[in-house]
Each structure stands twice: as structure tokens, then as C-alpha cells.
Coordinates of C-alpha atoms (C1' of nucleotides) in Angstrom, one line a residue:
Chain A
M1 CA -83.3 -80.2 175.6
A2 CA -84.4 -81.4 172.2
R3 CA -86.1 -79.4 169.5
P4 CA -89.4 -78.1 171.0
R5 CA -92.6 -78.6 169.2
T6 CA -93.3 -74.9 168.9
P7 CA -90.4 -72.5 169.0
L8 CA -89.8 -71.0 172.4
L9 CA -88.4 -67.8 170.9
S10 CA -89.2 -65.4 168.2
R11 CA -87.5 -62.3 166.9
D12 CA -90.4 -60.2 168.4
R13 CA -90.2 -61.8 171.8
I14 CA -86.4 -61.4 171.9
V15 CA -86.6 -57.7 170.9
M16 CA -89.3 -57.0 173.5
A17 CA -87.3 -58.6 176.2
A18 CA -84.1 -56.8 175.1
L19 CA -85.8 -53.4 175.2
E20 CA -87.1 -54.1 178.7
L21 CA -83.6 -55.1 179.8
V22 CA -82.1 -51.9 178.4
D23 CA -84.8 -49.8 179.9
A24 CA -84.4 -51.3 183.3
E25 CA -80.6 -51.6 183.5
G26 CA -79.0 -49.7 180.6
L27 CA -77.3 -50.6 177.4
E28 CA -74.3 -52.3 179.1
A29 CA -76.6 -54.8 180.7
L30 CA -77.7 -56.1 177.3
S31 CA -75.6 -59.2 177.0
T32 CA -76.6 -62.4 175.3
R33 CA -76.5 -64.3 178.6
R34 CA -78.6 -61.9 180.6
L35 CA -81.1 -61.5 177.8
A36 CA -81.4 -65.3 177.4
A37 CA -81.9 -65.7 181.2
G38 CA -84.8 -63.3 181.1
L39 CA -86.4 -65.4 178.4
S40 CA -85.6 -68.6 180.3
V41 CA -83.4 -70.0 177.6
S42 CA -79.7 -70.5 177.2
G43 CA -77.5 -67.8 175.7
P44 CA -76.6 -69.5 172.4
S45 CA -80.3 -70.1 171.5
L46 CA -80.5 -66.4 170.5
Y47 CA -78.2 -67.1 167.6
N48 CA -80.9 -69.1 165.9
H49 CA -82.8 -65.8 165.5
F50 CA -80.1 -63.2 165.1
A51 CA -76.7 -63.7 163.4
T52 CA -74.9 -61.3 165.7
K53 CA -75.6 -59.1 168.7
D54 CA -75.4 -56.0 166.5
E55 CA -78.2 -57.3 164.3
L56 CA -80.3 -57.8 167.5
L57 CA -79.5 -54.3 168.7
D58 CA -80.5 -52.8 165.3
A59 CA -83.9 -54.5 165.7
V60 CA -84.3 -53.2 169.2
V61 CA -83.5 -49.6 168.1
D62 CA -85.8 -49.8 165.1
S63 CA -88.7 -51.1 167.2
V64 CA -88.5 -47.8 169.2
M65 CA -88.5 -45.8 166.0
G66 CA -91.6 -47.8 164.9
E67 CA -93.5 -46.2 167.9
V68 CA -93.3 -42.8 166.3
D69 CA -96.6 -41.7 164.7
L70 CA -96.2 -40.5 161.1
G71 CA -99.9 -40.4 160.3
M72 CA -100.0 -36.6 160.3
F73 CA -97.8 -36.6 157.2
G74 CA -100.2 -38.7 155.2
P75 CA -102.6 -37.4 152.5
E76 CA -105.4 -36.6 155.1
G77 CA -102.9 -34.7 157.3
G78 CA -103.9 -31.3 155.9
A79 CA -101.6 -28.5 154.8
D80 CA -100.9 -27.1 158.3
W81 CA -97.2 -27.8 158.5
R82 CA -96.8 -26.2 162.0
G83 CA -99.5 -28.4 163.4
A84 CA -98.2 -31.6 161.8
L85 CA -94.6 -30.8 162.9
R86 CA -95.8 -30.2 166.4
D87 CA -97.7 -33.4 166.6
W88 CA -94.9 -35.4 165.1
A89 CA -92.3 -33.9 167.5
R90 CA -94.4 -34.8 170.5
S91 CA -94.9 -38.3 169.4
Y92 CA -91.2 -38.7 168.5
R93 CA -90.2 -37.3 171.9
A94 CA -92.7 -39.6 173.7
A95 CA -91.2 -42.7 172.0
L96 CA -87.7 -41.7 172.8
S97 CA -88.3 -40.6 176.3
A98 CA -89.9 -43.9 177.1
H99 CA -86.5 -45.6 176.3
P100 CA -83.8 -43.1 177.1
N101 CA -81.0 -45.6 177.5
I102 CA -81.2 -46.5 173.9
V103 CA -81.2 -43.0 172.6
P104 CA -77.4 -42.7 172.1
V105 CA -77.5 -45.6 169.6
L106 CA -80.6 -44.3 167.9
A107 CA -79.3 -40.7 167.7
Q108 CA -76.3 -41.7 165.6
G109 CA -78.5 -41.8 162.5
P110 CA -80.9 -44.1 160.7
G111 CA -78.3 -46.5 159.4
R112 CA -80.2 -49.1 157.4
R113 CA -83.0 -49.4 159.8
P114 CA -86.4 -49.3 157.9
N115 CA -88.4 -47.4 160.5
A116 CA -85.8 -44.7 160.9
L117 CA -85.4 -44.3 157.1
R118 CA -89.2 -44.2 156.7
L119 CA -89.4 -41.4 159.3
A120 CA -86.8 -39.3 157.6
D121 CA -88.4 -39.9 154.2
A122 CA -91.9 -38.9 155.5
V123 CA -90.9 -35.7 157.2
F124 CA -88.8 -34.5 154.3
G125 CA -91.5 -35.3 151.7
F126 CA -94.1 -33.6 153.9
L127 CA -92.2 -30.4 154.2
V128 CA -91.5 -30.1 150.5
D129 CA -95.2 -30.7 149.8
A130 CA -96.1 -28.0 152.3
G131 CA -94.1 -25.5 150.3
W132 CA -90.6 -25.5 151.8
P133 CA -87.6 -25.5 149.4
R134 CA -85.7 -28.8 149.5
G135 CA -82.7 -27.3 151.2
Q136 CA -84.7 -25.8 153.9
A137 CA -86.7 -29.0 154.3
T138 CA -83.5 -31.0 154.9
R139 CA -82.3 -28.5 157.5
I140 CA -85.6 -28.5 159.3
G141 CA -85.7 -32.3 159.4
A142 CA -82.2 -32.3 160.9
L143 CA -82.7 -29.5 163.4
M144 CA -86.0 -31.0 164.7
R145 CA -84.1 -34.3 165.2
Y146 CA -81.4 -32.4 167.1
F147 CA -83.9 -30.9 169.5
I148 CA -86.0 -34.0 170.0
T149 CA -83.2 -36.5 170.5
G150 CA -81.5 -33.9 172.8
S151 CA -84.7 -33.6 174.8
A152 CA -84.8 -37.4 175.4
L153 CA -81.1 -37.7 176.1
A154 CA -80.1 -34.5 178.0
S155 CA -83.1 -34.6 180.3
F156 CA -82.9 -32.1 183.0
A157 CA -84.6 -34.6 185.3
A158 CA -81.8 -37.1 185.2
G159 CA -78.8 -34.9 185.4
F160 CA -78.6 -32.9 188.6
P161 CA -77.6 -34.7 191.9
E162 CA -80.1 -34.2 194.7
D163 CA -77.6 -32.7 197.0
A164 CA -78.3 -29.1 198.1
Q165 CA -74.9 -28.7 199.8
L166 CA -73.2 -29.2 196.5
Y167 CA -74.7 -26.0 195.1
A168 CA -74.9 -23.7 198.1
A169 CA -71.2 -22.7 198.2
E170 CA -69.9 -23.0 194.6
Y171 CA -72.8 -22.4 192.3
P172 CA -74.9 -19.6 193.6
H173 CA -77.5 -19.6 190.9
L174 CA -78.2 -23.3 191.1
G175 CA -79.8 -23.3 194.5
E176 CA -83.1 -24.8 193.1
A177 CA -81.5 -27.5 191.0
H178 CA -81.8 -30.1 193.7
L179 CA -85.6 -30.5 193.2
L180 CA -87.9 -33.4 193.6
A181 CA -87.9 -35.8 190.6
E182 CA -91.4 -34.8 189.7
H183 CA -90.4 -31.1 189.6
R184 CA -87.6 -31.9 187.3
R185 CA -89.8 -33.9 185.0
A186 CA -92.1 -30.8 184.8
I187 CA -89.1 -28.7 183.9
D188 CA -88.3 -31.1 181.0
D189 CA -91.9 -30.9 179.8
G190 CA -91.9 -27.1 180.0
A191 CA -88.6 -26.8 178.3
F192 CA -89.6 -29.1 175.5
E193 CA -92.9 -27.3 174.9
T194 CA -91.3 -23.9 175.1
G195 CA -88.5 -24.8 172.8
L196 CA -90.9 -26.5 170.3
E197 CA -93.2 -23.5 170.1
A198 CA -90.2 -21.1 169.8
L199 CA -88.8 -23.2 167.0
L200 CA -92.1 -23.3 165.1
D201 CA -92.5 -19.6 165.6
G202 CA -89.0 -18.9 164.4
L203 CA -89.4 -21.2 161.4
A204 CA -92.7 -19.6 160.4
L205 CA -90.8 -16.3 160.1
R206 CA -88.7 -18.1 157.4
F207 CA -91.5 -19.7 155.4
P208 CA -91.0 -18.5 151.9
A209 CA -93.6 -16.3 150.1
P210 CA -95.5 -18.4 147.5
E211 CA -93.8 -16.8 144.5
S212 CA -90.2 -17.6 145.7
R213 CA -90.8 -21.3 146.4
G214 CA -88.7 -23.9 144.6
Chain B
M1 CA -39.0 -50.8 186.5
A2 CA -38.4 -48.9 189.7
R3 CA -39.8 -45.6 190.7
P4 CA -38.8 -43.0 188.1
R5 CA -37.1 -39.8 189.1
T6 CA -39.8 -37.7 187.6
P7 CA -43.3 -39.1 187.2
L8 CA -44.1 -40.5 183.8
L9 CA -47.8 -39.8 184.1
S10 CA -50.0 -37.0 185.4
R11 CA -53.7 -36.7 185.5
D12 CA -53.6 -34.2 182.6
R13 CA -51.5 -36.4 180.4
I14 CA -53.8 -39.3 181.1
V15 CA -57.0 -37.3 180.4
M16 CA -55.6 -36.0 177.1
A17 CA -54.6 -39.4 175.9
A18 CA -57.9 -40.9 177.0
L19 CA -59.8 -38.2 175.0
E20 CA -57.7 -38.9 171.9
L21 CA -58.5 -42.6 172.2
V22 CA -62.2 -42.0 172.6
D23 CA -62.2 -39.6 169.7
A24 CA -60.3 -42.0 167.4
E25 CA -62.0 -45.3 168.3
G26 CA -65.0 -44.6 170.5
L27 CA -66.0 -45.0 174.1
E28 CA -65.8 -48.8 174.1
A29 CA -62.1 -48.6 173.1
L30 CA -61.3 -46.7 176.3
S31 CA -59.9 -49.5 178.5
T32 CA -57.1 -49.2 181.0
R33 CA -54.9 -51.4 179.0
R34 CA -55.3 -49.6 175.7
L35 CA -55.0 -46.2 177.3
A36 CA -51.8 -47.3 179.2
A37 CA -50.3 -48.7 176.0
G38 CA -50.8 -45.3 174.3
L39 CA -49.0 -43.7 177.1
S40 CA -46.2 -46.4 177.1
V41 CA -46.8 -47.5 180.6
S42 CA -48.5 -50.6 182.0
G43 CA -52.2 -50.7 182.8
P44 CA -52.2 -50.7 186.6
S45 CA -50.0 -47.6 186.6
L46 CA -53.1 -45.5 185.9
Y47 CA -54.4 -46.4 189.4
N48 CA -51.8 -44.2 191.0
H49 CA -53.6 -41.2 189.5
F50 CA -57.3 -42.3 189.4
A51 CA -59.0 -44.5 191.9
T52 CA -61.3 -46.0 189.3
K53 CA -62.1 -45.9 185.7
D54 CA -65.2 -44.0 186.4
E55 CA -63.2 -41.2 188.0
L56 CA -61.0 -41.1 185.0
L57 CA -64.0 -40.9 182.6
D58 CA -65.5 -38.1 184.7
A59 CA -62.3 -36.1 184.3
V60 CA -62.3 -36.7 180.5
V61 CA -65.9 -35.6 180.2
D62 CA -65.3 -32.5 182.3
S63 CA -62.2 -31.5 180.2
V64 CA -64.5 -31.2 177.2
M65 CA -66.9 -29.1 179.1
G66 CA -64.0 -26.9 180.1
E67 CA -63.5 -26.0 176.4
V68 CA -66.8 -24.1 176.3
D69 CA -66.4 -20.3 176.4
L70 CA -68.4 -18.7 179.2
G71 CA -66.9 -15.2 178.9
M72 CA -70.0 -13.7 177.2
F73 CA -71.8 -14.2 180.5
G74 CA -69.4 -12.1 182.5
P75 CA -69.9 -8.5 183.7
E76 CA -68.4 -7.1 180.5
G77 CA -70.7 -9.2 178.4
G78 CA -73.3 -6.6 177.9
A79 CA -77.1 -7.0 178.3
D80 CA -77.7 -8.4 174.8
W81 CA -79.0 -11.8 175.8
R82 CA -79.6 -12.9 172.2
G83 CA -76.1 -12.2 171.2
A84 CA -74.6 -13.9 174.3
L85 CA -76.8 -16.9 173.9
R86 CA -75.8 -17.2 170.3
D87 CA -72.1 -17.0 171.0
W88 CA -72.3 -19.5 173.8
A89 CA -74.3 -21.9 171.8
R90 CA -71.7 -21.9 169.0
S91 CA -68.9 -22.4 171.4
Y92 CA -70.7 -25.2 173.2
R93 CA -71.5 -26.9 169.9
A94 CA -67.9 -26.6 168.7
A95 CA -66.6 -28.2 171.9
L96 CA -69.0 -31.1 171.7
S97 CA -68.8 -31.7 168.0
A98 CA -65.0 -32.0 168.3
H99 CA -65.6 -35.0 170.6
P100 CA -68.9 -36.6 169.5
N101 CA -68.1 -40.0 170.9
I102 CA -68.2 -38.7 174.5
V103 CA -71.4 -36.7 174.0
P104 CA -73.7 -39.6 175.2
V105 CA -71.9 -39.5 178.6
L106 CA -71.8 -35.8 178.9
A107 CA -75.4 -35.4 177.8
Q108 CA -76.7 -37.3 180.8
G109 CA -76.3 -34.2 183.0
P110 CA -73.6 -32.4 184.9
G111 CA -73.4 -34.9 187.8
R112 CA -70.7 -33.5 190.1
R113 CA -68.4 -32.3 187.4
P114 CA -67.2 -28.8 188.2
N115 CA -67.1 -27.4 184.6
A116 CA -70.5 -28.7 183.8
L117 CA -72.0 -27.2 187.0
R118 CA -70.2 -23.9 186.3
L119 CA -71.7 -23.8 182.9
A120 CA -75.2 -24.4 184.1
D121 CA -74.8 -21.8 186.8
A122 CA -73.4 -19.2 184.4
V123 CA -76.2 -19.4 181.9
F124 CA -79.0 -19.4 184.4
G125 CA -77.5 -16.5 186.3
F126 CA -77.0 -14.6 183.1
L127 CA -80.6 -15.1 181.9
V128 CA -82.0 -13.9 185.2
D129 CA -79.8 -10.8 185.1
A130 CA -81.0 -10.2 181.6
G131 CA -84.6 -10.0 182.7
W132 CA -85.9 -13.5 182.3
P133 CA -88.1 -14.8 185.1
R134 CA -86.4 -17.7 186.9
G135 CA -88.8 -20.4 185.6
Q136 CA -88.2 -19.3 182.1
A137 CA -84.5 -19.1 182.6
T138 CA -84.4 -22.7 183.8
R139 CA -86.4 -23.8 180.7
I140 CA -84.3 -21.9 178.3
G141 CA -81.1 -23.3 179.8
A142 CA -82.5 -26.8 179.4
L143 CA -83.9 -26.4 175.9
M144 CA -80.7 -24.9 174.6
R145 CA -78.8 -27.8 176.0
Y146 CA -81.3 -30.2 174.2
F147 CA -80.6 -28.5 170.9
I148 CA -76.9 -28.3 171.3
T149 CA -76.2 -31.8 172.5
G150 CA -78.6 -33.1 169.9
S151 CA -76.7 -31.2 167.2
A152 CA -73.4 -32.8 168.3
L153 CA -74.8 -36.3 168.7
A154 CA -77.5 -36.6 166.0
S155 CA -75.3 -35.2 163.3
F156 CA -76.7 -35.6 159.9
A157 CA -73.3 -36.2 158.5
A158 CA -72.7 -39.4 160.4
G159 CA -76.0 -41.0 160.1
F160 CA -76.9 -41.9 156.5
P161 CA -75.2 -44.7 154.7
E162 CA -73.5 -43.7 151.4
D163 CA -75.5 -46.1 149.3
A164 CA -77.7 -44.6 146.7
Q165 CA -79.4 -47.8 145.9
L166 CA -80.8 -48.1 149.4
Y167 CA -82.9 -45.1 148.8
A168 CA -84.0 -45.3 145.2
A169 CA -86.7 -47.9 145.6
E170 CA -88.0 -47.6 149.2
Y171 CA -87.6 -44.0 150.3
P172 CA -88.5 -41.8 147.4
H173 CA -87.8 -38.5 149.1
L174 CA -84.3 -39.4 150.3
G175 CA -82.7 -39.5 147.0
E176 CA -80.2 -36.8 148.0
A177 CA -79.3 -38.3 151.3
H178 CA -76.3 -40.2 150.0
L179 CA -74.2 -37.1 149.7
L180 CA -70.5 -36.5 150.0
A181 CA -69.4 -36.2 153.6
E182 CA -68.5 -32.5 153.1
H183 CA -72.1 -31.9 151.8
R184 CA -73.5 -33.5 154.9
R185 CA -71.2 -31.5 157.2
A186 CA -72.6 -28.3 155.5
I187 CA -76.1 -29.6 156.1
D188 CA -75.3 -29.9 159.8
D189 CA -73.9 -26.4 160.0
G190 CA -76.9 -25.0 158.1
A191 CA -79.4 -26.9 160.3
F192 CA -77.7 -25.8 163.5
E193 CA -77.6 -22.1 162.5
T194 CA -81.1 -22.2 161.2
G195 CA -82.4 -23.8 164.3
L196 CA -80.4 -21.5 166.6
E197 CA -81.7 -18.3 164.9
A198 CA -85.3 -19.7 164.9
L199 CA -85.0 -20.5 168.6
L200 CA -83.7 -17.1 169.4
D201 CA -86.4 -15.4 167.3
G202 CA -89.1 -17.5 169.0
L203 CA -87.7 -16.8 172.5
A204 CA -87.6 -13.1 171.8
L205 CA -91.3 -13.2 171.2
R206 CA -91.6 -14.5 174.8
F207 CA -89.4 -12.0 176.5
P208 CA -91.5 -10.4 179.2
A209 CA -92.2 -6.7 179.1
P210 CA -90.2 -4.8 181.8
E211 CA -93.1 -4.3 184.2
S212 CA -94.0 -8.0 184.3
R213 CA -90.5 -9.3 185.2
G214 CA -89.9 -11.2 188.4
Chain C
dG1 C1' -44.9 -44.2 191.0
dT2 C1' -44.0 -47.8 188.0
dC3 C1' -43.5 -52.7 187.4
dT4 C1' -45.0 -58.0 186.9
dA5 C1' -48.2 -61.3 187.9
dT6 C1' -52.6 -62.6 188.4
dA7 C1' -57.3 -63.0 190.4
dG8 C1' -61.9 -63.0 189.1
dC9 C1' -65.2 -61.9 185.8
dT10 C1' -67.8 -61.2 181.7
dA11 C1' -68.3 -61.0 177.0
dG12 C1' -69.6 -62.8 171.9
dA13 C1' -69.6 -66.7 169.4
dT14 C1' -69.1 -71.8 167.7
dA15 C1' -69.4 -77.1 167.8
dG16 C1' -72.0 -80.8 168.0
dA17 C1' -75.6 -83.6 170.7
dC18 C1' -80.6 -84.3 170.6
Chain D
dG1 C1' -84.5 -74.8 167.6
dT2 C1' -82.6 -75.5 172.0
dC3 C1' -79.2 -77.5 174.7
dT4 C1' -74.3 -78.2 177.1
dA5 C1' -69.6 -77.4 176.8
dT6 C1' -66.2 -74.6 175.5
dC7 C1' -63.1 -71.3 173.0
dT8 C1' -60.9 -67.0 172.8
dA9 C1' -60.7 -62.6 174.3
dG10 C1' -61.3 -58.8 176.8
dC11 C1' -62.0 -56.2 181.1
dT12 C1' -61.2 -53.7 186.1
dA13 C1' -58.7 -54.0 189.9
dT14 C1' -55.3 -55.8 193.6
dA15 C1' -50.8 -57.6 195.6
dG16 C1' -46.3 -57.0 196.3
dA17 C1' -41.5 -56.2 194.3
dC18 C1' -38.4 -52.4 193.4

DNA sequence: GTCTATAGCTAGATAGAC
DNA sequence: GTCTATCTAGCTATAGAC
């Protein structure tokens, strides 16, 4: 095929198709050949848009981070750090839980990905403005990230085999672990909300009195 | 080479070598050839001890879970659920942080791995015995797992490029993110401990009064 | 229980035609 | 900017000798 009048591909189309492929079949399924087939082009065509597969993967990962709402950290967000942190955590978890197969890559840190760095910058700046000392703000940003990425990755829903016999004999307390998938999803939601509120309550106990802020 | 008098390999030796390889070079580096080379045997020899590579990987993952201390949940553990949960969380994190490259596999859930199931069983049984309602105990087990696996995987220390210039212009609040590796490790420790204590404080607020337990 | 040999696949990436 | 053809390299797993 000769050069088409209008390009068949674009970075955005490729990234969207790649994310769909990873969501549907996992990270290992993301090969240049399979991705190209889904886009009805040949494998090497992708190299006109991304220099390497790593560059493509970076773009896919950062597109997920771009789904996280950061609006609550803006000037009109108000001074309620608990409320803002809660809203942000929910949006962050929603974005990651929609694409669990890519979370292991994303969790390794922001690298040089713009959306990931923008997120880290926004939450740190917000916490400092809200009155948290810089050291505490760094720790809170990190520990919230632990909890949220863990929620998306270590989902209760995905992890227990649906095999009652497995539990009966050997693991006496796990008799209810082989639940319907919907049940398990409800457990994940409940665990996330319980943990989030507990964390916010625990952090509020540590919020410094005005005179000791720095 | 003919059949050796005493076996050159054993499941344990293979698992240990596999874990070292994954720790040193990542999950992708774990191939039958590379693993066999490290053990000074040929690739196919491994199939005398494991039927498939997946079976081997399962054993490697569960060996890490076996490093987690569960003694605080035993009969002589006492009724102090906060203290037991704190000790367990630290031991769990230590085991996972020693082998971060395998955390994405391990985080997906216990599957049918004995040590992982034993851990889930122990923490749930302990919390119920300590007075938590069964639904809350399930959620607490899950949310602790979120936080701990997240701590091991989403380590602050690993994620930020050491490139001051990257931050200066675009991300005004991240000026201190390009710290020495030791600094970043200290941030991880501080974030974990802060989050753990905040979680325990927040959960304590939710501990049911004796008459309402069930 | 280890070996050699190899089947059968899939991967990322490049060269050069159009 | 997409194509076909191809290179080089890696992988899991099996067959059969010893």
C-alpha cells in the first residue's frame, strides 16, 4: 500500500487501542503485531508514530493518569483538605480500577510522564497550602498513593478462587471467601471506603496546630 | 551427562535461584534458560521438578509469602488487636519490600498458594476473635493488604528520576523530589509508618462497643 | 535426573518499495 | 505513512539418549 491521503493512524488512536488490548487481555498481550492487527494495519506501521514499544507503553500509562481529576486542588477547591483528599482518592482509584492490568507499570512511579508528575505536584502543593508541613505533605502523598494503587491492584474481587472445597478443610476462617463476583466487588468498595475514612480520621489527629506549622 | 548419583537440583534450590534472579533483574528475566544457567544445568532439567513455568512461579511467589510472620495471631498473641496488626503489617511489608519485582504477581490475590491462603485465614480469624464483626474483619484484612502491597510496589524511592532540571520549570512543588536514594528510602519508611498509625487510629474509632458485637 | 537436539512460536525492530 | 520481507533473538516445552 502506498502513502494514504490521510494518515490511518495517530498517536491517540494507537494509545486507545493499546489500552483496550491491555484491559481485555493483559500486559503480555500488548505486542506490536497484535496491536497493529486491532488497528487493521501492519506491525511496523506503528514505528512511524512511536520510536519504541517503551515509548508507546509510557503514553498508554500516562493516558490513564490523565483520567484522574485534580480540579479539587485548584484555587476554587476550598481549604477543606479532608474533602479534597477524599474526592481525589476516589477519582484516582476509579481511574486505576478501570485498567487494573496496567497498574503494575504505573505504580512503579511517575518516571518522566507528564500527567503522573502533574498529579504528584498538585497534591503536594495543595497539602502545603492547606497547612501541612512539607515533610508531612510528602509522606501523605506517598501513603495515599500506596493505598490507592494497592486498592486497584490487590483487589479482593480478583484474588480468591471460587472453589468452596479449597477452603473447607484447610482454612477454617475463609469459608465465605468463595463469593459471587458481585459480592467480592462490594467488599472491595467497602474496604476502600473504610480504609479511606480511617486514614483521613487518623491524619486529622496529626494535623498541626496553627502555631506549629512550617 | 548421565543421571547423577545425587540430584543436582531440588525444588527449593530452584525456587531460591529464581527469586534471586527476579530480585536482581526483574520478572521478565526469569526464563527457564537463564534460571538453569544460574544453577549450572541445562534448561529442560527444570522440568523434572516443575511441570510448567507457571507452577515454578507460583512456588516462588508463595516462598515470599512464607516469610511473613503470623505468630502474633496465635493463642499467645494476646488480645491487643492494634499491636498485633501493627507487627504483622511491618513483617508483611518487610517481606514484600525485599522482593519488589514479584509484588505485581503476588498482589493479584492468593490463588491456590498455601502460604497466601494461610495468611488470609489467620488475619481474618484473629480479627473476629478480637471482637470485630465478620464483615468489618473482611474489610480490614483487604484494606491492610491494599496499603501494604501498595507500599512495596509504589515505593517513593523507585519512582522519581534523579534529574533536578526536570522539575524546576514544570512542576514547581516537586523541587525536592530528586533526592538521594537514601533520602527517598527514609520517605518510604516515614510514609508507611505514618499511614499505618493513622489507619490503626482510624480503625480504633470504629471498633464496636462490646454489646453490639456479632 | 540430567543431557543434547530441536520443534514451534513470538517478539521488537529495520530496509527499502511505493 | 504504510506496506512486504526479513533479521535476530528470545521463549516454553518435548523427545529420546544415557
